Amino acid sequence: MTMDYEAVIGLEVHAQLLTASKMFCGCDADVFAAPPNTHVCPVCLGMPGSLPVINRRAIESTIMTGLALNCQIAEASVFVRKNYSYPDLPKGYQISQYELPLCHDGWLLIEVGGERKRIGIRRAHQEEDTGKLTHVNGHSLVDYNRSGVPLLEIVSEPELRSADEAYAYLTKLRTILRYLGVSTGDMEKGAMRCEPSISVRPTGSTAFGTKVEIKNLNSFRVVKLALEYEIARQIEALRRGEKIAQVTMGWDDARGRTVVQRVKEGSEDYRYFPEPDLPPLEVSREWVAEIAARLPELPDARRDRFMAQHGLSAYDASVLVADREVADYFESVVGAVGGKADAKTVANWFTGELFRLMNETGTTIGQVKVTAEAFAELLELVAGGTVNLNTAKMVFEEMFRTGQGAQEIVAAKGLAQVSDREVLEKMVRATLAAHPTEVASYHGGKTTVLGWLMGQVMRETKGKANPGVVRALLEEELKRKP
Ligand code: ADP
Ligand code: ZN
Ligand code: MG
């Protein structure tokens, strides 16, 4: 009998906070596209005698995230020096938090395969980023722009049990960070980085196995691949009777496998001690209450409200709230429509036409040119029978491409639906007269011919005929003409 194994995964996530200045100095923290070493000063270059000053905005963002992750917010937390030597770390230590983090003991709700699960958040603490090395022709170049950019480190409990759960956790965490506006959460740009720890154990066992840590994963795709690979590797090793070594690994994307980087350092290697240049960080309950009052509606609450208030399915609601800007846009359109089309119809337009066009053209929601008012105008034209659904989809595509209004396009292109019975009656009669064979086969019992005849009339009107009227007229005429 072969033994079954289960995976145990915990995630450490670093998120760059969107502050104007760096964590402990006044340098501009927006360093993404800046030329090397242009956003630096004695503090973030680690010059002797320079003194750090805590960025209030960064602390606020961390508290806000802590609250959104159901954490306790410490009344007093302590900055420490985490000592190690590396060229991208000018001071020789990183200012971080260790025993007394700002936020601790929270949880995050994930949903995988229709099942909801709470994942414990052990801690969320404040720290600073390092500089960046670039290796060129056997030389290493260092850029200290990123040195001192505020980071939020969020550490989960080892409660994730599969790569899919880890993926769901990361996605949810990024959604929350974006809802709060505290980080872009862009993994591809390094603004969010993930280091999973993985072990496996016999299913049913409660003891933890030896864990391996994977560093520097820079996309959601790679996190999933690395976890799947590492879980399989460890299970195979245990099946062969081998021991798992506690190591730090990296992901080799070209070879599609994890590779050992170094033997894991213990926390004693960092010689943590309190940062002598900073007092303990005291956070009054009033301040926490004030930040809590400013928390926006979070994705789970918004999904539930979309279901209750707008009558959406759980699926549609989840898809729409996954991105705050999409959800905001959706609500603007629903508001602008003002009951002339129901929210479910708006949702269908979003998950159908809008998302399709965005995907096909690589457009982000912020770049969509269709205003909520223009969107509503189009839905009103459909509801009022001015254009049929197929024409409306064409018009929407035009709106999406050009940013023109719905009415404007319909008028300019003469797309208004033909509902005039007299006009359509003539066309229906002409069509029937032109196709006696099809009419005969209809009367012979092949009623599907009706659809084909409808197609002829629609083509005749370049798709503008009101399909309901055409169908009714065809049925009438065919009944009268046996
Ligand atoms: P370390 O001291 O090595 O940094 P921590 O206990 O601080 O380890 O945990 C770091 C991360 O590893 C956390 O996300 C935690 O959930 C996870 N973790 C801890 N033990 C295990 C384990 N046995 N298997 C998988 N993940 C683990
Ligand atoms: Zn600086
Ligand atoms: Mg740790």
Coordinates of C-alpha atoms in Angstrom, one line a residue, residues 40-442:
V40 CA 18.8 58.6 -2.6
C41 CA 20.0 60.6 0.5
P42 CA 22.3 59.9 3.5
V43 CA 19.6 58.0 5.3
C44 CA 18.7 55.5 2.6
L45 CA 22.4 55.2 1.7
G46 CA 23.2 54.3 5.3
M47 CA 25.7 57.1 5.9
P48 CA 27.0 57.2 9.5
G49 CA 25.3 59.8 11.6
S50 CA 22.1 59.9 9.6
L51 CA 18.9 59.2 11.5
P52 CA 15.7 57.5 10.4
V53 CA 12.3 59.1 10.8
I54 CA 9.2 56.9 10.6
N55 CA 6.8 57.5 7.7
R56 CA 3.4 58.0 9.2
R57 CA 1.6 57.2 6.0
A58 CA 3.3 53.8 5.7
I59 CA 2.2 52.9 9.2
E60 CA -1.3 54.0 8.4
S61 CA -1.3 51.8 5.3
T62 CA 0.0 48.8 7.3
I63 CA -2.6 49.3 10.1
M64 CA -5.4 49.6 7.4
T65 CA -4.2 46.3 5.8
G66 CA -4.0 44.7 9.2
L67 CA -7.6 45.7 9.9
A68 CA -8.7 44.4 6.5
L69 CA -7.0 41.1 7.4
N70 CA -8.8 40.9 10.7
C71 CA -5.6 41.4 12.7
Q72 CA -4.9 42.7 16.1
I73 CA -3.1 46.0 16.0
A74 CA -0.3 46.2 18.6
E75 CA -0.4 49.2 20.9
A76 CA 3.4 49.2 20.9
S77 CA 5.5 47.5 18.3
V78 CA 9.3 47.6 18.0
F79 CA 11.6 48.2 15.0
V80 CA 14.7 46.0 15.0
R81 CA 17.9 45.7 13.0
K82 CA 18.1 42.6 10.9
N83 CA 21.8 42.3 10.3
Y84 CA 23.4 40.7 7.2
S85 CA 26.0 41.7 4.7
Y86 CA 25.1 42.2 1.1
P87 CA 26.0 44.9 -1.4
D88 CA 22.4 46.0 -1.9
L89 CA 22.1 46.7 1.8
P90 CA 24.1 49.9 2.5
K91 CA 23.7 49.9 6.3
G92 CA 24.6 46.3 6.7
Y93 CA 21.2 45.8 8.3
Q94 CA 17.6 46.2 7.4
I95 CA 15.2 48.0 9.7
S96 CA 12.3 45.5 10.2
Q97 CA 10.1 44.2 13.0
Y98 CA 10.6 40.9 14.7
E99 CA 9.1 39.9 18.1
L100 CA 6.6 42.7 18.3
P101 CA 5.1 43.3 14.8
L102 CA 2.5 46.0 14.2
C103 CA -0.2 43.6 13.2
H104 CA -0.8 40.0 14.2
D105 CA -3.2 37.1 14.5
G106 CA -5.6 37.8 11.6
W107 CA -7.2 35.7 8.8
L108 CA -8.1 35.8 5.2
L109 CA -11.0 34.1 3.5
I110 CA -10.3 32.1 0.3
E111 CA -12.6 30.1 -1.9
V112 CA -11.4 27.1 -3.9
G113 CA -13.8 24.7 -5.7
G114 CA -16.8 26.4 -4.1
E115 CA -15.4 25.8 -0.6
R116 CA -14.6 28.7 1.7
K117 CA -11.6 28.4 4.1
R118 CA -10.1 30.8 6.5
I119 CA -6.3 31.1 6.3
G120 CA -4.6 32.4 9.4
I121 CA -2.4 35.5 9.2
R122 CA 0.4 35.2 11.7
R123 CA 1.7 38.7 11.4
A124 CA 1.9 41.8 9.1
H125 CA 4.9 44.0 9.9
Q126 CA 6.6 47.1 8.6
E127 CA 10.0 47.1 7.0
E128 CA 12.2 48.7 4.3
D129 CA 13.3 47.4 0.9
T130 CA 16.9 46.9 -0.2
G131 CA 18.6 48.3 -3.2
K132 CA 19.0 46.3 -6.4
L133 CA 21.9 44.6 -8.1
T134 CA 22.3 44.2 -11.9
H135 CA 25.0 41.9 -13.2
V136 CA 26.7 43.1 -16.4
N137 CA 29.8 41.5 -18.1
G138 CA 31.2 40.0 -14.8
H139 CA 30.5 43.3 -12.9
S140 CA 27.8 44.0 -10.5
L141 CA 26.1 47.4 -10.5
V142 CA 24.1 48.6 -7.6
D143 CA 21.1 50.9 -7.6
Y144 CA 20.0 52.3 -4.2
N145 CA 16.8 53.9 -5.5
R146 CA 14.7 51.1 -3.9
S147 CA 16.7 51.2 -0.7
G148 CA 14.3 52.3 2.0
V149 CA 11.1 52.0 0.0
P150 CA 8.4 51.0 2.5
L151 CA 7.5 47.3 2.6
L152 CA 4.7 45.5 4.3
E153 CA 5.5 41.8 5.0
I154 CA 2.5 39.5 5.5
V155 CA 3.1 36.0 6.9
S156 CA 0.5 33.4 6.7
E157 CA 0.1 30.4 9.0
P158 CA 1.0 27.1 7.4
E159 CA -2.6 26.4 6.6
L160 CA -2.6 26.2 2.8
R161 CA -2.9 22.7 1.5
S162 CA -2.4 23.0 -2.3
A163 CA -0.9 25.2 -5.0
D164 CA -4.5 26.2 -5.9
E165 CA -5.2 27.4 -2.3
A166 CA -1.9 29.3 -2.4
Y167 CA -2.9 30.9 -5.7
A168 CA -6.4 31.8 -4.3
Y169 CA -4.7 33.3 -1.2
L170 CA -2.3 35.5 -3.2
T171 CA -5.1 36.6 -5.5
K172 CA -7.3 37.6 -2.6
L173 CA -4.5 39.3 -0.8
R174 CA -3.7 41.4 -3.9
T175 CA -7.4 42.3 -4.4
I176 CA -7.5 43.5 -0.8
L177 CA -4.3 45.6 -1.2
R178 CA -5.7 47.2 -4.3
Y179 CA -9.1 47.9 -2.7
L180 CA -7.3 49.6 0.1
G181 CA -5.1 51.5 -2.4
V182 CA -2.0 50.7 -0.3
S183 CA -0.1 48.8 -3.0
T184 CA -0.3 48.2 -6.7
G185 CA 0.2 44.5 -6.0
D186 CA 1.9 44.1 -9.4
M187 CA 4.1 41.0 -9.0
E188 CA 5.5 41.4 -12.5
K189 CA 6.9 44.8 -11.5
G190 CA 8.2 43.6 -8.2
A191 CA 5.7 45.6 -6.2
M192 CA 4.5 42.3 -4.7
R193 CA 6.8 39.4 -4.1
C194 CA 6.1 36.0 -2.7
E195 CA 8.2 33.4 -0.8
P196 CA 6.3 30.2 -0.1
S197 CA 7.4 27.6 2.5
I198 CA 6.5 24.0 1.6
S199 CA 6.6 20.7 3.4
V200 CA 4.6 17.5 2.9
R201 CA 3.5 14.9 5.4
P202 CA 1.5 11.7 5.5
T203 CA -2.2 12.5 5.2
G204 CA -3.8 12.4 8.6
S205 CA -0.6 13.3 10.4
T206 CA -0.6 16.5 12.5
A207 CA 3.2 16.9 12.8
F208 CA 4.9 19.2 10.3
G209 CA 7.5 17.9 7.9
T210 CA 10.8 19.8 7.2
K211 CA 10.1 22.8 5.1
V212 CA 11.8 24.3 2.1
E213 CA 11.6 28.0 1.3
I214 CA 11.4 29.3 -2.3
K215 CA 12.7 32.8 -2.9
N216 CA 12.0 35.5 -5.4
L217 CA 9.0 34.3 -7.3
N218 CA 7.9 37.1 -9.5
S219 CA 4.5 36.1 -11.0
F220 CA 1.4 34.2 -10.0
R221 CA 2.1 31.7 -12.7
V222 CA 5.5 30.9 -11.3
V223 CA 4.2 30.6 -7.7
K224 CA 1.8 27.9 -8.9
L225 CA 4.3 26.1 -11.0
A226 CA 7.0 26.2 -8.3
L227 CA 4.6 24.9 -5.6
E228 CA 3.3 22.1 -7.8
Y229 CA 6.8 21.0 -8.7
E230 CA 8.1 21.2 -5.1
I231 CA 5.2 19.3 -3.7
A232 CA 5.7 16.4 -6.2
R233 CA 9.5 16.5 -5.6
Q234 CA 9.1 16.2 -1.8
I235 CA 6.5 13.4 -2.0
E236 CA 8.7 11.4 -4.3
A237 CA 11.7 11.9 -2.1
L238 CA 9.8 10.7 1.0
R239 CA 8.5 7.7 -1.0
R240 CA 12.1 6.8 -1.8
G241 CA 12.8 6.9 1.9
E242 CA 14.9 10.1 1.7
K243 CA 15.0 13.0 4.1
I244 CA 14.0 16.5 3.1
A245 CA 16.8 19.0 3.7
Q246 CA 15.9 22.4 5.1
V247 CA 17.1 24.6 2.3
T248 CA 16.3 27.8 0.5
M249 CA 15.5 27.3 -3.2
G250 CA 14.9 29.3 -6.3
W251 CA 12.8 28.6 -9.4
D252 CA 14.6 27.9 -12.7
D253 CA 11.9 28.9 -15.2
A254 CA 13.8 27.6 -18.2
R255 CA 14.1 24.1 -16.7
G256 CA 10.8 24.3 -15.0
R257 CA 12.2 23.1 -11.6
T258 CA 13.3 24.3 -8.2
V259 CA 17.0 24.5 -7.5
V260 CA 18.9 24.7 -4.2
Q261 CA 20.3 28.2 -3.5
R262 CA 21.7 27.8 0.0
V263 CA 21.3 26.2 3.4
K264 CA 18.6 28.0 5.3
E265 CA 19.9 30.5 7.7
G266 CA 18.4 30.5 11.3
S267 CA 17.0 33.6 12.9
E268 CA 20.1 33.7 15.2
D269 CA 22.2 34.5 12.1
Y270 CA 20.5 37.9 11.8
R271 CA 21.4 39.0 15.4
Y272 CA 18.2 40.9 15.7
F273 CA 18.3 43.8 18.2
P274 CA 16.0 46.8 18.8
E275 CA 16.8 49.8 16.5
P276 CA 18.4 52.3 18.9
D277 CA 17.6 55.2 16.6
L278 CA 13.8 54.7 16.8
P279 CA 11.5 54.6 19.8
P280 CA 8.9 51.9 20.1
L281 CA 6.0 52.7 17.8
E282 CA 2.9 53.6 19.9
V283 CA -0.4 53.3 18.2
S284 CA -3.3 54.9 20.0
R285 CA -6.7 53.2 19.9
E286 CA -8.2 56.4 18.6
W287 CA -5.9 56.4 15.6
V288 CA -6.8 52.7 14.9
A289 CA -10.5 53.6 15.2
E290 CA -10.1 56.6 12.8
I291 CA -8.3 54.3 10.2
A292 CA -11.0 51.6 10.7
A293 CA -13.7 54.3 9.9
R294 CA -12.0 55.0 6.6
L295 CA -11.8 51.3 5.5
P296 CA -13.6 50.9 2.2
E297 CA -16.1 48.2 1.6
L298 CA -14.0 45.1 1.1
P299 CA -14.4 42.6 -1.8
D300 CA -16.3 39.9 0.2
A301 CA -18.8 42.4 1.6
R302 CA -19.2 43.9 -1.8
R303 CA -19.9 40.6 -3.4
D304 CA -22.6 39.8 -0.9
R305 CA -24.1 43.2 -1.4
F306 CA -24.1 42.8 -5.2
M307 CA -26.0 39.5 -4.8
A308 CA -28.5 41.0 -2.4
Q309 CA -29.0 44.4 -3.9
H310 CA -28.5 43.7 -7.6
G311 CA -29.8 40.1 -7.7
L312 CA -26.6 38.8 -9.2
S313 CA -25.4 35.2 -9.1
A314 CA -22.5 34.4 -6.7
Y315 CA -20.4 33.8 -9.8
D316 CA -21.2 37.1 -11.5
A317 CA -20.8 39.0 -8.3
S318 CA -17.4 37.5 -7.6
V319 CA -16.1 38.2 -11.1
L320 CA -17.3 41.8 -10.9
V321 CA -15.8 42.6 -7.4
A322 CA -12.4 41.0 -8.2
D323 CA -11.2 44.3 -9.4
R324 CA -12.3 47.4 -7.5
E325 CA -12.3 49.6 -10.6
V326 CA -14.5 47.1 -12.5
A327 CA -16.9 47.0 -9.6
D328 CA -17.0 50.8 -9.4
Y329 CA -17.6 51.1 -13.1
F330 CA -20.4 48.5 -12.9
E331 CA -22.1 50.4 -10.2
S332 CA -21.8 53.6 -12.1
V333 CA -23.4 52.0 -15.2
V334 CA -26.2 50.5 -13.0
G335 CA -26.7 54.0 -11.5
A336 CA -26.8 55.7 -14.9
V337 CA -29.2 53.2 -16.3
G338 CA -31.5 54.1 -13.5
G339 CA -33.7 51.0 -13.7
K340 CA -34.3 51.2 -17.5
A341 CA -32.3 47.9 -17.7
D342 CA -31.8 45.6 -14.7
A343 CA -28.5 45.0 -13.1
K344 CA -28.4 41.4 -14.3
T345 CA -28.4 42.8 -17.9
V346 CA -25.6 45.2 -17.1
A347 CA -23.6 42.3 -15.5
N348 CA -24.1 40.2 -18.7
W349 CA -22.8 43.1 -20.8
F350 CA -19.7 43.3 -18.5
T351 CA -18.9 39.6 -18.4
G352 CA -19.8 39.2 -22.1
E353 CA -18.9 42.1 -24.4
L354 CA -16.8 44.4 -22.2
F355 CA -14.5 41.7 -20.9
R356 CA -14.2 40.1 -24.3
L357 CA -13.2 43.4 -25.9
M358 CA -10.8 44.2 -23.1
N359 CA -9.1 40.8 -23.4
E360 CA -8.9 41.0 -27.2
T361 CA -7.4 44.4 -27.2
G362 CA -5.3 44.2 -24.0
T363 CA -7.2 47.1 -22.5
T364 CA -7.3 47.7 -18.8
I365 CA -10.4 49.0 -17.1
G366 CA -8.8 52.4 -16.6
Q367 CA -8.3 52.7 -20.3
V368 CA -11.9 51.9 -21.3
K369 CA -13.3 54.9 -23.2
V370 CA -17.0 54.1 -22.8
T371 CA -18.4 56.4 -20.0
A372 CA -21.0 55.0 -17.7
E373 CA -23.5 57.4 -19.3
A374 CA -22.7 56.3 -22.8
F375 CA -23.0 52.6 -21.7
A376 CA -26.4 53.4 -20.1
E377 CA -27.5 55.2 -23.2
L378 CA -26.9 52.0 -25.3
L379 CA -28.8 49.8 -22.8
E380 CA -31.7 52.2 -23.0
L381 CA -31.7 52.0 -26.8
V382 CA -31.9 48.3 -26.5
A383 CA -34.6 48.4 -23.8
G384 CA -36.6 50.9 -25.9
G385 CA -36.4 48.8 -29.0
T386 CA -34.4 51.4 -31.0
V387 CA -31.7 48.8 -31.8
N388 CA -31.7 45.0 -31.5
L389 CA -29.2 43.1 -29.5
N390 CA -26.9 42.2 -32.3
T391 CA -26.7 45.7 -33.6
A392 CA -26.2 46.9 -30.0
K393 CA -23.1 44.6 -29.8
M394 CA -21.7 46.2 -32.9
V395 CA -22.4 49.7 -31.6
F396 CA -20.7 48.8 -28.3
E397 CA -17.6 47.6 -30.1
E398 CA -17.6 51.0 -32.0
M399 CA -18.0 52.8 -28.7
F400 CA -15.2 50.8 -27.2
R401 CA -12.9 51.6 -30.0
T402 CA -13.7 55.3 -30.5
G403 CA -15.3 56.5 -27.3
Q404 CA -18.3 57.9 -29.2
G405 CA -21.8 57.9 -27.8
A406 CA -24.3 55.2 -28.6
Q407 CA -26.9 57.5 -30.1
E408 CA -24.3 59.2 -32.2
I409 CA -23.1 56.0 -33.7
V410 CA -26.7 54.7 -34.3
A411 CA -27.6 58.0 -36.0
A412 CA -24.4 58.3 -38.1
K413 CA -24.6 54.7 -39.3
G414 CA -28.4 54.6 -39.7
L415 CA -28.5 51.6 -37.4
A416 CA -31.9 52.3 -35.8
Q417 CA -34.0 49.2 -35.7
V418 CA -36.8 48.9 -38.2
S419 CA -40.0 48.0 -36.3
D420 CA -42.4 49.6 -38.7
R421 CA -44.9 46.8 -39.4
E422 CA -45.8 48.1 -42.9
V423 CA -42.2 48.3 -44.0
L424 CA -41.4 44.8 -42.6
E425 CA -44.6 43.3 -44.0
K426 CA -43.6 44.2 -47.5
M427 CA -40.2 42.7 -47.0
V428 CA -41.6 39.5 -45.5
R429 CA -44.0 39.1 -48.4
A430 CA -41.3 39.7 -50.9
T431 CA -39.0 37.2 -49.2
L432 CA -41.7 34.5 -49.2
A433 CA -42.5 35.1 -52.8
A434 CA -38.8 34.8 -53.7
H435 CA -38.3 31.4 -52.0
P436 CA -41.3 29.2 -52.9
T437 CA -39.3 26.0 -52.3
E438 CA -38.4 26.9 -48.7
V439 CA -42.0 27.9 -48.1
A440 CA -43.2 24.6 -49.4
S441 CA -40.8 22.6 -47.2
Y442 CA -42.0 24.7 -44.2

